[in-house]
């Protein structure tokens, strides 16, 4: 089946620094990438939707200047958490859409901000 | 907007027994997809089963089957012959079906524990 490779698996950073998370679709072209955030013992909450070559669409309450999403190619999308703070600590998961109606998830990134 | 409700935060089942996880949803769409995802401790999202709303026949995947009641907007998951490896969070999810790409809307999840 299709695979979405997400890196890094976990990252620890100091408050105020920026962190970049990458998601690559390895054997399909992901025209759309969805970014989710999951706090402990909670469900996945959609942060933003990105389409290749265009600006991402952010969900209400998600700061677009803090969570920068780039989807420059059909196989790569990145999420950069800028000036990270402890409240940004969370599990971030991407999912790419290949065939119609099929979604493939990355393995997730645990971000811990000290 | 679509909503997905899972009313059972936690459930447990004896190994080899059968368990049913509940899910209801609300939508005004006529065409859509419903999913059950499993999230084990590794936190990798694993697709368990998928149902197209236009299909009346309930989807099945080995030990996993659904009871899809479109009029009642209910989509329960039955796990037969439960195994220790089934221990995980289970999320019910909804996706609109149209030409554009649309995200999944998740329920809050049910934590299932399979007991030896």
Short mmCIF file of C-alpha atoms in Angstrom, two decimals:
data_model
loop_
_atom_site.label_atom_id
_atom_site.label_comp_id
_atom_site.label_asym_id
_atom_site.label_seq_id
_atom_site.Cartn_x
_atom_site.Cartn_y
_atom_site.Cartn_z
CA UNK A 1 0.00 0.00 0.00
CA UNK A 2 0.90 3.64 -0.26
CA UNK A 3 3.25 5.04 2.36
CA UNK A 4 3.67 8.47 3.86
CA UNK A 5 7.05 8.94 5.53
CA UNK A 6 7.05 11.47 8.36
CA UNK A 7 10.19 12.83 10.05
CA UNK A 8 11.31 13.31 12.67
CA UNK A 9 9.49 10.82 14.90
CA UNK A 10 10.16 12.94 17.92
CA UNK A 11 11.84 16.26 18.62
CA UNK A 12 12.70 18.20 21.75
CA UNK A 13 13.39 21.90 21.41
CA UNK A 14 13.82 24.98 23.50
CA UNK A 15 11.07 27.53 23.78
CA UNK A 16 11.34 30.16 21.07
CA UNK A 17 12.97 27.97 18.47
CA UNK A 18 11.43 26.67 15.24
CA UNK A 19 10.88 23.07 14.29
CA UNK A 20 10.23 21.61 10.84
CA UNK A 21 8.30 18.39 10.27
CA UNK A 22 8.42 16.69 6.88
CA UNK A 23 5.97 14.36 5.24
CA UNK A 24 6.83 12.57 2.02
CA UNK A 25 4.55 10.41 -0.03
CA UNK A 26 6.81 7.60 -1.20
CA UNK A 27 4.88 5.82 -3.92
CA UNK A 28 2.02 8.11 -4.84
CA UNK A 29 1.37 11.75 -5.56
CA UNK A 30 -0.36 13.48 -2.70
CA UNK A 31 -2.20 16.39 -4.23
CA UNK A 32 -3.56 17.20 -0.81
CA UNK A 33 -1.91 16.87 2.58
CA UNK A 34 -3.81 17.19 5.82
CA UNK A 35 -2.11 18.13 9.08
CA UNK A 36 -3.59 17.00 12.38
CA UNK A 37 -2.66 17.60 16.01
CA UNK A 38 -3.38 15.15 18.80
CA UNK A 39 -3.07 16.02 22.47
CA UNK A 40 -2.69 13.21 25.02
CA UNK A 41 -5.75 10.98 25.30
CA UNK A 42 -7.62 13.08 22.77
CA UNK A 43 -8.68 12.67 19.18
CA UNK A 44 -7.07 14.00 16.05
CA UNK A 45 -7.94 17.60 15.31
CA UNK A 46 -7.48 18.99 11.81
CA UNK A 47 -5.10 21.94 11.72
CA UNK A 48 -4.84 22.70 8.03
CA UNK A 49 -5.27 21.44 4.52
CA UNK A 50 -2.59 22.03 1.94
CA UNK A 51 -2.83 21.56 -1.79
CA UNK A 52 0.28 21.31 -3.94
CA UNK A 53 1.35 24.69 -5.22
CA UNK A 54 -1.17 26.78 -3.30
CA UNK A 55 -1.56 28.30 0.13
CA UNK A 56 -2.77 26.14 2.96
CA UNK A 57 -6.23 26.50 4.43
CA UNK A 58 -6.20 26.69 8.20
CA UNK A 59 -8.93 25.64 10.60
CA UNK A 60 -10.44 28.19 12.91
CA UNK A 61 -8.21 28.88 15.87
CA UNK A 62 -5.01 27.69 14.20
CA UNK A 63 -2.48 30.49 13.75
CA UNK A 64 -1.19 30.46 10.20
CA UNK A 65 1.86 32.54 11.14
CA UNK A 66 2.85 30.07 13.81
CA UNK A 67 2.23 26.88 11.84
CA UNK A 68 3.76 27.40 8.42
CA UNK A 69 2.82 24.79 5.86
CA UNK A 70 4.58 24.34 2.55
CA UNK A 71 3.44 21.90 -0.11
CA UNK A 72 5.78 22.71 -2.94
CA UNK A 73 5.65 19.33 -4.66
CA UNK A 74 3.31 16.38 -5.02
CA UNK A 75 5.53 14.29 -2.76
CA UNK A 76 6.58 16.65 -0.01
CA UNK A 77 4.75 18.78 2.53
CA UNK A 78 6.30 20.46 5.54
CA UNK A 79 4.95 21.93 8.75
CA UNK A 80 7.13 24.44 10.57
CA UNK A 81 6.23 25.36 14.11
CA UNK A 82 7.71 28.82 14.55
CA UNK A 83 8.74 30.24 17.92
CA UNK A 84 7.54 27.12 19.65
CA UNK A 85 6.22 27.31 23.20
CA UNK A 86 5.39 24.58 25.71
CA UNK A 87 1.70 24.73 24.79
CA UNK A 88 2.65 23.65 21.25
CA UNK A 89 3.88 20.34 22.62
CA UNK A 90 1.75 17.73 20.93
CA UNK A 91 1.68 14.81 18.51
CA UNK A 92 1.48 16.01 14.91
CA UNK A 93 0.30 13.68 12.14
CA UNK A 94 0.09 14.23 8.42
CA UNK A 95 -2.05 12.37 5.94
CA UNK A 96 -1.80 12.42 2.19
CA UNK A 97 -4.53 11.69 -0.30
CA UNK A 98 -3.60 9.44 -3.21
CA UNK A 99 -6.39 7.56 -4.93
CA UNK A 100 -9.78 9.14 -4.65
CA UNK A 101 -11.21 8.74 -1.20
CA UNK A 102 -8.09 7.06 0.20
CA UNK A 103 -5.97 8.63 2.87
CA UNK A 104 -2.56 7.48 4.10
CA UNK A 105 -1.17 8.59 7.43
CA UNK A 106 2.37 9.39 8.43
CA UNK A 107 3.72 7.82 11.59
CA UNK A 108 3.51 11.07 13.53
CA UNK A 109 5.91 13.46 15.27
CA UNK A 110 5.98 14.01 19.00
CA UNK A 111 7.04 17.58 19.70
CA UNK A 112 8.15 18.51 23.19
CA UNK A 113 8.97 22.16 23.85
CA UNK A 114 10.96 22.88 27.00
CA UNK B 1 -20.79 20.66 9.71
CA UNK B 2 -20.38 16.97 10.30
CA UNK B 3 -19.99 15.52 13.77
CA UNK B 4 -18.99 12.06 14.92
CA UNK B 5 -19.89 10.77 18.36
CA UNK B 6 -18.38 7.83 20.17
CA UNK B 7 -20.19 7.43 23.46
CA UNK B 8 -17.92 4.79 24.98
CA UNK B 9 -14.63 6.27 26.22
CA UNK B 10 -13.36 2.89 27.38
CA UNK B 11 -14.30 -0.73 26.90
CA UNK B 12 -12.80 -4.06 27.78
CA UNK B 13 -13.32 -7.57 26.46
CA UNK B 14 -12.02 -11.01 27.25
CA UNK B 15 -9.72 -12.60 24.75
CA UNK B 16 -11.63 -14.62 22.12
CA UNK B 17 -14.90 -12.83 22.92
CA UNK B 18 -16.81 -10.37 20.76
CA UNK B 19 -17.11 -6.66 21.38
CA UNK B 20 -19.05 -3.89 19.65
CA UNK B 21 -17.95 -0.27 19.55
CA UNK B 22 -20.60 2.37 18.91
CA UNK B 23 -20.49 5.38 16.63
CA UNK B 24 -23.12 7.84 15.50
CA UNK B 25 -22.71 10.75 13.15
CA UNK B 26 -24.60 13.72 11.91
CA UNK B 27 -24.54 15.01 8.35
CA UNK B 28 -26.75 16.45 5.66
CA UNK B 29 -24.63 14.87 2.92
CA UNK B 30 -26.06 12.03 0.89
CA UNK B 31 -22.77 10.59 -0.30
CA UNK B 32 -19.98 9.97 2.19
CA UNK B 33 -17.58 7.44 3.62
CA UNK B 34 -17.25 6.08 7.13
CA UNK B 35 -14.14 4.58 8.64
CA UNK B 36 -12.84 2.86 11.70
CA UNK B 37 -9.21 3.49 12.52
CA UNK B 38 -7.09 1.75 15.11
CA UNK B 39 -4.35 3.61 16.96
CA UNK B 40 -2.12 1.26 18.98
CA UNK B 41 0.46 2.52 21.49
CA UNK B 42 2.82 3.24 18.59
CA UNK B 43 0.25 5.89 17.57
CA UNK B 44 0.35 4.85 13.92
CA UNK B 45 -3.12 5.24 12.45
CA UNK B 46 -4.24 1.94 10.95
CA UNK B 47 -7.32 1.63 8.76
CA UNK B 48 -9.54 -1.14 10.08
CA UNK B 49 -12.54 -0.91 7.80
CA UNK B 50 -14.28 1.45 5.42
CA UNK B 51 -17.91 1.80 4.34
CA UNK B 52 -19.34 3.70 1.41
CA UNK B 53 -22.70 5.21 2.32
CA UNK B 54 -24.29 4.26 -0.98
CA UNK B 55 -23.61 0.58 -0.33
CA UNK B 56 -26.27 -1.18 1.70
CA UNK B 57 -24.11 -4.20 2.39
CA UNK B 58 -22.12 -3.97 5.61
CA UNK B 59 -18.36 -4.02 5.13
CA UNK B 60 -16.33 -6.85 6.63
CA UNK B 61 -12.60 -7.42 7.02
CA UNK B 62 -11.77 -10.78 8.57
CA UNK B 63 -12.70 -10.48 12.27
CA UNK B 64 -13.96 -6.93 11.86
CA UNK B 65 -17.41 -6.04 10.62
CA UNK B 66 -19.69 -3.03 10.78
CA UNK B 67 -23.39 -2.51 11.30
CA UNK B 68 -24.20 0.47 9.12
CA UNK B 69 -27.65 1.95 9.69
CA UNK B 70 -27.88 4.92 7.33
CA UNK B 71 -31.28 6.14 8.43
CA UNK B 72 -30.24 6.07 12.05
CA UNK B 73 -26.79 7.48 11.20
CA UNK B 74 -25.17 4.70 13.14
CA UNK B 75 -21.93 2.89 12.32
CA UNK B 76 -20.84 0.34 14.92
CA UNK B 77 -17.77 -1.88 14.76
CA UNK B 78 -17.87 -5.51 15.82
CA UNK B 79 -14.65 -7.29 16.64
CA UNK B 80 -14.98 -11.07 16.80
CA UNK B 81 -12.54 -13.46 18.46
CA UNK B 82 -10.78 -10.55 20.16
CA UNK B 83 -7.01 -10.80 20.36
CA UNK B 84 -4.53 -9.14 22.67
CA UNK B 85 -3.18 -7.21 19.69
CA UNK B 86 -6.56 -5.55 19.28
CA UNK B 87 -5.85 -3.46 22.37
CA UNK B 88 -5.79 0.12 21.09
CA UNK B 89 -7.71 3.36 20.65
CA UNK B 90 -10.40 3.07 18.01
CA UNK B 91 -11.60 6.12 16.14
CA UNK B 92 -14.72 6.37 14.04
CA UNK B 93 -14.35 8.86 11.19
CA UNK B 94 -16.46 10.53 8.51
CA UNK B 95 -15.46 11.89 5.13
CA UNK B 96 -17.59 13.75 2.64
CA UNK B 97 -17.46 12.34 -0.82
CA UNK B 98 -17.09 14.73 -3.69
CA UNK B 99 -14.59 15.68 -6.35
CA UNK B 100 -12.44 17.78 -4.04
CA UNK B 101 -10.19 16.36 -1.36
CA UNK B 102 -11.81 16.46 2.04
CA UNK B 103 -10.42 15.61 5.46
CA UNK B 104 -11.57 13.03 7.93
CA UNK B 105 -13.66 14.13 10.88
CA UNK B 106 -12.92 11.96 13.89
CA UNK B 107 -14.87 10.95 16.94
CA UNK B 108 -13.26 11.20 20.35
CA UNK B 109 -12.27 7.56 20.34
CA UNK B 110 -12.86 4.43 22.38
CA UNK B 111 -10.03 2.83 24.29
CA UNK B 112 -10.36 -0.94 23.98
CA UNK B 113 -8.53 -3.30 26.28
CA UNK B 114 -8.44 -7.00 25.50
CA UNK B 115 -7.90 -9.03 28.64
CA UNK B 116 -6.20 -12.43 28.69
#
